[in-house]
Short mmCIF file of C-alpha atoms and ligand atoms in Angstrom, two decimals:
data_model
loop_
_atom_site.label_atom_id
_atom_site.label_comp_id
_atom_site.label_asym_id
_atom_site.label_seq_id
_atom_site.Cartn_x
_atom_site.Cartn_y
_atom_site.Cartn_z
CA MET A 1 10.51 -163.51 19.57
CA SER A 2 13.80 -161.69 20.49
CA ARG A 3 13.54 -157.94 21.07
CA LYS A 4 14.76 -155.47 18.66
CA LEU A 5 17.14 -152.62 19.07
CA ASN A 6 14.66 -149.58 19.53
CA PHE A 7 16.01 -146.34 18.06
CA SER A 8 12.48 -144.79 18.34
CA SER A 9 12.44 -141.13 19.50
CA GLY A 10 9.49 -141.77 21.80
CA PRO A 11 7.96 -143.69 23.18
CA ALA A 12 11.36 -145.17 23.28
CA ALA A 13 13.48 -148.07 24.79
CA LEU A 14 12.88 -148.60 28.51
CA PRO A 15 15.43 -150.39 30.87
CA GLU A 16 14.80 -154.04 30.71
CA PRO A 17 14.89 -154.73 34.42
CA VAL A 18 12.34 -152.08 34.84
CA LEU A 19 9.98 -153.74 32.22
CA GLN A 20 10.38 -157.10 34.19
CA ARG A 21 9.53 -155.42 37.33
CA ALA A 22 6.55 -153.65 35.79
CA GLN A 23 5.30 -157.18 34.29
CA ALA A 24 5.27 -158.65 37.76
CA ALA A 25 3.55 -155.54 39.46
CA LEU A 26 0.77 -155.57 36.87
CA TRP A 27 -0.08 -158.88 38.56
CA ASP A 28 0.86 -158.18 42.04
CA LEU A 29 2.23 -154.70 43.44
CA ASP A 30 4.51 -155.14 46.28
CA GLY A 31 2.95 -158.47 47.51
CA THR A 32 -0.53 -156.73 47.95
CA GLY A 33 -2.15 -159.22 45.89
CA ILE A 34 -3.52 -156.55 43.42
CA GLY A 35 -1.89 -155.21 40.43
CA ILE A 36 -0.62 -151.71 39.92
CA LEU A 37 -3.38 -150.93 37.27
CA GLU A 38 -6.03 -152.14 39.69
CA HIS A 39 -5.02 -150.21 42.84
CA SER A 40 -7.09 -147.36 44.12
CA HIS A 41 -5.14 -144.07 43.77
CA ARG A 42 -6.28 -143.16 47.43
CA GLY A 43 -5.11 -146.48 48.86
CA LYS A 44 -2.12 -147.11 51.03
CA ALA A 45 -0.21 -149.21 48.23
CA PHE A 46 -0.43 -146.46 45.64
CA ARG A 47 0.30 -143.72 48.31
CA ALA A 48 3.41 -145.58 48.95
CA VAL A 49 4.32 -145.70 45.19
CA LEU A 50 3.92 -141.88 44.85
CA GLU A 51 5.85 -141.12 47.97
CA ARG A 52 8.63 -143.41 46.90
CA THR A 53 8.63 -142.00 43.31
CA ILE A 54 8.84 -138.44 44.58
CA ALA A 55 11.65 -139.43 46.84
CA ALA A 56 13.69 -141.06 44.28
CA LEU A 57 13.18 -138.07 42.07
CA ARG A 58 14.34 -135.83 44.92
CA GLU A 59 17.49 -137.78 45.78
CA VAL A 60 18.60 -138.63 42.23
CA GLY A 61 17.65 -135.28 40.73
CA GLY A 62 19.22 -133.23 43.78
CA ILE A 63 15.69 -131.44 43.96
CA GLY A 64 15.22 -129.32 47.08
CA GLU A 65 12.12 -128.61 48.88
CA ASP A 66 11.88 -125.22 47.35
CA PHE A 67 10.82 -126.88 44.26
CA ALA A 68 7.57 -128.70 43.72
CA ILE A 69 7.54 -132.17 41.88
CA LEU A 70 4.12 -132.57 39.87
CA PHE A 71 2.62 -135.26 37.65
CA ILE A 72 0.24 -134.01 35.01
CA THR A 73 -1.87 -136.46 32.99
CA ALA A 74 -0.89 -135.12 29.38
CA GLY A 75 2.24 -134.96 27.34
CA ALA A 76 4.53 -131.92 27.13
CA THR A 77 2.31 -130.30 24.42
CA HIS A 78 -0.02 -129.48 27.26
CA HIS A 79 2.43 -127.28 28.76
CA PHE A 80 2.93 -125.43 25.60
CA SER A 81 -0.64 -123.92 26.31
CA MET A 82 -0.59 -124.34 30.30
CA VAL A 83 2.48 -122.26 30.92
CA PRO A 84 1.44 -119.09 29.00
CA GLN A 85 -1.97 -119.59 30.45
CA ASN A 86 -0.65 -119.50 33.97
CA PHE A 87 2.14 -117.02 33.58
CA LEU A 88 1.52 -114.76 30.41
CA GLY A 89 -0.78 -111.75 30.67
CA GLU A 90 -1.87 -109.88 27.77
CA ALA A 91 0.62 -107.13 28.23
CA ASP A 92 3.59 -109.56 28.92
CA THR A 93 6.25 -110.92 26.71
CA VAL A 94 7.93 -114.16 26.85
CA ASP A 95 11.29 -114.61 25.23
CA VAL A 96 11.74 -117.72 23.44
CA CYS A 97 15.03 -119.44 22.22
CA HIS A 98 14.03 -120.87 18.87
CA THR A 99 15.68 -124.01 18.02
CA GLY A 100 13.30 -126.02 16.00
CA VAL A 101 9.90 -127.61 15.76
CA TRP A 102 9.02 -127.61 19.38
CA SER A 103 9.78 -124.10 20.06
CA ALA A 104 7.87 -123.08 17.17
CA LYS A 105 4.88 -124.77 18.79
CA VAL A 106 5.75 -123.15 22.03
CA MET A 107 5.61 -119.66 20.31
CA ALA A 108 2.28 -120.50 18.54
CA GLU A 109 0.63 -121.25 21.89
CA ALA A 110 1.99 -118.29 23.70
CA ARG A 111 0.77 -115.78 20.97
CA ARG A 112 -2.65 -116.77 22.18
CA TYR A 113 -2.16 -115.15 25.46
CA GLY A 114 0.33 -112.35 25.10
CA HIS A 115 3.69 -111.38 23.04
CA VAL A 116 6.41 -113.35 21.78
CA HIS A 117 10.10 -112.14 21.45
CA VAL A 118 12.55 -114.38 19.80
CA ALA A 119 15.67 -114.16 21.90
CA CYS A 120 17.79 -116.19 19.57
CA SER A 121 17.14 -118.48 16.60
CA SER A 122 18.86 -121.09 14.66
CA ALA A 123 16.48 -121.05 11.83
CA PRO A 124 16.38 -122.21 9.20
CA ALA A 125 18.99 -125.07 9.40
CA PHE A 126 18.39 -125.62 13.21
CA ASP A 127 21.77 -127.08 13.56
CA THR A 128 22.98 -125.05 16.58
CA THR A 129 21.83 -123.87 20.07
CA PRO A 130 22.68 -120.13 19.63
CA THR A 131 25.23 -118.82 22.00
CA VAL A 132 24.09 -115.11 22.01
CA GLN A 133 20.72 -114.22 23.23
CA THR A 134 19.12 -110.87 22.72
CA TYR A 135 16.60 -110.43 25.46
CA SER A 136 13.46 -108.12 25.58
CA PRO A 137 13.56 -105.33 28.42
CA SER A 138 11.62 -107.21 30.81
CA PRO A 139 10.31 -110.73 29.88
CA ARG A 140 7.91 -112.53 32.03
CA TYR A 141 9.96 -115.82 31.63
CA VAL A 142 12.39 -117.19 29.07
CA HIS A 143 11.68 -120.60 27.38
CA TYR A 144 14.10 -122.89 25.71
CA THR A 145 13.84 -126.74 24.55
CA SER A 146 16.85 -128.12 26.39
CA ASN A 147 17.03 -130.89 23.53
CA GLU A 148 15.66 -130.41 20.06
CA THR A 149 14.28 -134.15 19.40
CA ILE A 150 13.91 -133.68 15.67
CA TYR A 151 16.86 -131.65 14.50
CA GLY A 152 19.30 -133.25 17.17
CA THR A 153 20.62 -130.32 18.99
CA GLN A 154 21.05 -130.00 22.87
CA TRP A 155 21.80 -127.10 25.06
CA HIS A 156 24.89 -127.98 27.06
CA ALA A 157 24.55 -125.20 29.36
CA PRO A 158 21.13 -123.25 29.86
CA PRO A 159 20.82 -119.88 27.77
CA ALA A 160 23.15 -117.13 29.56
CA ASN A 161 22.15 -114.41 31.88
CA PRO A 162 18.45 -114.72 31.48
CA PRO A 163 16.54 -111.60 32.99
CA ALA A 164 13.72 -113.58 34.19
CA GLU A 165 12.87 -117.33 35.20
CA LEU A 166 14.01 -120.04 32.61
CA VAL A 167 11.37 -122.39 31.71
CA CYS A 168 12.60 -125.26 30.04
CA ASP A 169 10.89 -128.09 27.87
CA ALA A 170 13.32 -130.98 28.79
CA SER A 171 11.09 -133.67 27.30
CA SER A 172 13.99 -135.54 25.59
CA ASP A 173 16.78 -135.04 27.96
CA LEU A 174 15.55 -134.75 31.61
CA PHE A 175 17.27 -137.23 33.83
CA SER A 176 19.88 -137.99 31.07
CA ARG A 177 22.54 -135.77 32.97
CA PRO A 178 22.62 -133.70 36.10
CA LEU A 179 20.00 -131.07 36.34
CA PRO A 180 20.66 -127.56 35.96
CA LEU A 181 18.22 -126.23 38.43
CA ALA A 182 19.85 -122.78 39.11
CA GLY A 183 17.99 -119.78 37.15
CA HIS A 184 14.88 -122.38 36.46
CA GLY A 185 11.43 -121.44 37.34
CA MET A 186 10.10 -124.73 35.83
CA ILE A 187 11.35 -127.72 33.85
CA TYR A 188 8.74 -129.92 32.28
CA ALA A 189 8.78 -133.04 30.27
CA GLY A 190 6.67 -135.70 28.71
CA ALA A 191 7.91 -138.79 30.15
CA GLN A 192 8.05 -141.28 27.15
CA LYS A 193 11.83 -140.81 26.27
CA ASN A 194 13.96 -141.18 29.40
CA LEU A 195 11.38 -141.72 32.23
CA GLY A 196 8.40 -143.77 31.33
CA PRO A 197 5.19 -144.14 29.30
CA SER A 198 3.53 -141.52 27.18
CA GLY A 199 0.52 -139.58 28.17
CA ILE A 200 2.15 -138.14 31.67
CA SER A 201 4.27 -135.15 32.18
CA LEU A 202 6.84 -134.45 35.04
CA VAL A 203 7.01 -131.02 36.31
CA ILE A 204 9.81 -129.52 38.48
CA ALA A 205 9.06 -126.07 39.44
CA ARG A 206 10.05 -123.51 42.02
CA LYS A 207 7.09 -123.10 44.33
CA ASP A 208 7.72 -119.22 44.66
CA PHE A 209 7.35 -119.03 40.80
CA LEU A 210 4.34 -121.24 40.55
CA ALA A 211 2.74 -119.05 43.37
CA THR A 212 2.93 -116.13 40.74
CA ARG A 213 0.51 -117.79 38.37
CA ARG A 214 -2.71 -115.90 37.20
CA PRO A 215 -5.47 -116.84 39.56
CA GLY A 216 -9.03 -118.09 38.75
CA LEU A 217 -7.85 -120.63 36.22
CA PRO A 218 -10.03 -123.89 35.84
CA PRO A 219 -8.54 -126.30 38.39
CA LEU A 220 -6.85 -128.71 36.03
CA ALA A 221 -5.46 -125.73 33.95
CA ASP A 222 -3.70 -124.23 37.43
CA TYR A 223 -0.32 -125.57 38.28
CA MET A 224 -1.31 -124.61 41.97
CA THR A 225 -4.04 -127.14 42.08
CA TYR A 226 -1.34 -129.82 41.61
CA VAL A 227 0.86 -128.35 44.37
CA ASP A 228 -2.06 -127.88 46.64
CA GLU A 229 -3.48 -131.49 45.95
CA GLY A 230 -0.12 -133.40 45.68
CA SER A 231 -1.00 -134.29 42.03
CA MET A 232 -4.16 -135.97 43.30
CA TYR A 233 -6.90 -133.47 42.60
CA ASN A 234 -8.35 -136.16 40.49
CA THR A 235 -7.24 -139.84 39.42
CA PRO A 236 -3.70 -139.42 38.28
CA ASN A 237 -1.94 -141.67 35.60
CA THR A 238 -0.95 -144.26 38.48
CA PHE A 239 0.89 -146.61 36.16
CA GLY A 240 2.84 -143.57 34.84
CA ILE A 241 3.90 -142.64 38.28
CA TYR A 242 4.84 -146.14 39.17
CA MET A 243 6.67 -146.42 36.02
CA ILE A 244 8.83 -143.13 36.60
CA GLY A 245 9.65 -144.13 40.04
CA GLU A 246 10.89 -147.60 38.84
CA VAL A 247 12.95 -145.70 36.01
CA VAL A 248 14.50 -143.33 38.52
CA ALA A 249 15.51 -146.15 40.82
CA TRP A 250 17.21 -148.02 37.99
CA ILE A 251 19.15 -144.52 37.38
CA ARG A 252 20.21 -144.69 41.01
CA GLU A 253 21.38 -148.08 40.60
CA GLN A 254 23.49 -147.01 37.42
CA GLY A 255 25.33 -144.57 39.60
CA GLY A 256 23.12 -141.72 39.22
CA LEU A 257 22.70 -138.79 36.82
CA ALA A 258 26.47 -137.90 36.70
CA ALA A 259 27.12 -141.55 35.79
CA ILE A 260 24.31 -141.78 33.30
CA GLY A 261 25.53 -138.46 31.80
CA GLU A 262 28.87 -139.68 31.13
CA ARG A 263 27.62 -142.81 29.67
CA ASN A 264 25.25 -140.87 27.30
CA THR A 265 28.03 -138.70 26.29
CA ARG A 266 30.32 -141.66 25.47
CA LYS A 267 27.44 -143.44 23.49
CA ALA A 268 26.94 -140.27 21.37
CA ALA A 269 30.57 -139.83 20.72
CA LEU A 270 30.93 -143.20 19.08
CA LEU A 271 28.19 -142.26 16.57
CA TYR A 272 29.58 -138.64 15.90
CA ASP A 273 32.89 -140.11 15.53
CA CYS A 274 31.86 -142.37 13.00
CA LEU A 275 29.79 -139.70 11.10
CA ASP A 276 32.72 -137.43 11.15
CA HIS A 277 35.23 -139.91 9.66
CA SER A 278 32.86 -140.84 6.67
CA LYS A 279 32.68 -140.05 3.37
CA VAL A 280 28.95 -140.76 2.86
CA TRP A 281 27.44 -139.96 6.11
CA ARG A 282 27.20 -136.52 7.50
CA ALA A 283 25.97 -135.23 11.16
CA HIS A 284 23.29 -132.51 10.87
CA ALA A 285 24.09 -130.67 14.21
CA LYS A 286 27.26 -128.68 14.55
CA PRO A 287 30.08 -129.59 17.02
CA GLY A 288 29.18 -127.82 20.50
CA SER A 289 25.34 -128.09 19.98
CA ARG A 290 25.02 -131.90 19.19
CA SER A 291 22.46 -133.91 21.02
CA ASN A 292 23.62 -136.90 23.09
CA MET A 293 19.91 -138.12 22.76
CA ASN A 294 18.88 -137.91 19.03
CA ILE A 295 21.95 -138.00 16.58
CA THR A 296 20.62 -136.78 13.31
CA PHE A 297 22.36 -137.45 9.98
CA ARG A 298 22.12 -137.67 6.21
CA GLY A 299 23.75 -140.00 3.63
CA THR A 300 25.00 -138.48 0.15
CA THR A 301 22.16 -139.92 -1.71
CA PRO A 302 18.73 -140.98 -0.79
CA ALA A 303 19.46 -144.46 -2.21
CA LEU A 304 22.16 -144.74 0.54
CA GLU A 305 19.70 -143.74 3.16
CA ALA A 306 17.16 -146.42 2.04
CA ALA A 307 19.85 -149.08 1.86
CA LEU A 308 20.73 -148.32 5.46
CA ILE A 309 17.12 -148.40 6.76
CA ALA A 310 16.61 -151.58 4.79
CA ARG A 311 19.68 -153.36 6.28
CA ALA A 312 18.99 -151.96 9.64
CA GLU A 313 15.54 -153.64 9.62
CA THR A 314 16.94 -157.03 8.51
CA ALA A 315 19.44 -156.84 11.36
CA GLY A 316 16.78 -156.04 13.96
CA LEU A 317 17.70 -152.43 14.25
CA SER A 318 14.39 -150.43 14.37
CA GLY A 319 13.27 -146.89 14.28
CA LEU A 320 16.15 -144.95 12.25
CA ALA A 321 14.35 -143.07 9.82
CA GLY A 322 14.14 -139.34 10.49
CA HIS A 323 11.18 -137.26 11.60
CA ARG A 324 8.52 -137.29 8.77
CA ASP A 325 9.06 -133.52 8.27
CA VAL A 326 12.87 -133.38 7.98
CA GLY A 327 13.84 -136.61 6.66
CA GLY A 328 17.20 -138.13 6.79
CA MET A 329 18.14 -140.41 9.64
CA ARG A 330 17.81 -140.27 13.30
CA ALA A 331 19.46 -142.61 16.11
CA SER A 332 17.55 -141.82 19.40
CA ILE A 333 19.70 -143.47 22.11
CA TYR A 334 18.30 -142.50 25.40
CA ASN A 335 19.32 -143.65 28.85
CA ALA A 336 18.07 -147.05 28.39
CA PHE A 337 19.60 -147.61 25.10
CA PRO A 338 22.40 -150.10 25.47
CA GLU A 339 26.03 -149.00 24.39
CA ASP A 340 26.46 -152.42 22.57
CA GLY A 341 23.50 -151.26 20.35
CA VAL A 342 25.40 -148.10 19.29
CA HIS A 343 28.33 -150.28 18.35
CA ARG A 344 26.24 -152.26 16.11
CA LEU A 345 24.85 -148.99 14.43
CA VAL A 346 28.49 -147.89 13.81
CA GLN A 347 29.42 -151.22 12.21
CA LEU A 348 26.35 -151.14 9.80
CA LEU A 349 27.18 -147.45 8.89
CA HIS A 350 30.62 -148.85 7.82
CA ASP A 351 29.20 -151.86 6.11
CA VAL A 352 26.86 -149.80 4.03
CA GLU A 353 29.57 -147.26 3.22
CA ARG A 354 32.11 -149.97 2.14
CA ASP A 355 29.36 -151.65 -0.04
CA ALA A 356 28.30 -148.38 -1.53
N1 LIG B 401 8.68 -131.32 23.38
C1 LIG B 401 9.77 -132.05 22.91
C2 LIG B 401 11.27 -131.57 22.90
C3 LIG B 401 9.39 -133.37 22.39
O1 LIG B 401 10.36 -134.01 21.65
C4 LIG B 401 8.12 -133.72 22.40
C5 LIG B 401 7.63 -135.05 21.76
N2 LIG B 401 8.33 -135.67 20.81
C6 LIG B 401 7.11 -133.02 22.68
C7 LIG B 401 7.41 -131.62 23.26
C8 LIG B 401 5.54 -133.38 22.79
O2 LIG B 401 5.29 -134.17 23.67
P1 LIG B 401 3.81 -134.93 23.68
O3 LIG B 401 3.56 -135.68 22.23
O4 LIG B 401 4.07 -135.94 24.75
O5 LIG B 401 2.90 -133.97 23.88
#
């Protein structure tokens, strides 16, 4: 059976050469005669995987030794609780840039630990990333969601002049473009969009920021445990770490983050251009705030949207329906999604418009 064009928002399409390498590694990792799922996490073979994954992340991401690279067995939602648990005392305030569903969850969790100040908000339409922030007098940190996976907006530069460290949920755009490390205390991301499988998150955090966390937390809830134990306090998600390493090596083969970023911009521009010139399709996000990863759009009628989904499924284009809470359509075109697939969607949008 041939593979479909997968527009899923995550878990999402992964690079095919990586999937092929992983198939072989399931059987035999690096000629060891034992598969990646079967190797002890304390053995030499997995140690080598962990080391080369971290080395690739540092090289491709331009991440210096002042930042720790941590693997945590859980998705990004885990950090919605873990970040305030570590950094937000009862008297502290976190400033949150509110751009949609994910920042709402960030705020709900933070309120369990301390105070939340909304530094900016694009509610209720969530079609922009606000250009003006009003910060509280002395926030403990400033949180933003670099790419809003559901509404389809993306910060093209981090929030300006933050009065404290930025903490960023980059689940749906980490390693899709050069990393903006300046000003950041922490960037975290679930892996299942641009980096690997679900159920594992990557944390890139300044070591001196992590050291300011509240002491006395349970070991797996304390970011410093992952620093001190090299993400090996307990058995990590060995396969997830292997996959992240292979995907990042693939990004290096593609020319690195600048090259991948240009390709992602070009892919998204093809779709936005088609939507902006259409009489029946309309992009949700406003120019300047549009995501290169998740292109959200609507048709003028529900019948048109239904026709697009039906014809897409027949043509082998899968996963175009929007998020269950907001409806409409969403094309998720992460790093591994082929440019040719975007052309096929553009053609289909033209065809459905012509036949309407
Ligand atoms: N943040 C963002 C921006 C996301 O897109 C997602 C998942 N779609 C999450 C957080 C939650 O990730 P997980 O389900 O892996 O916890």
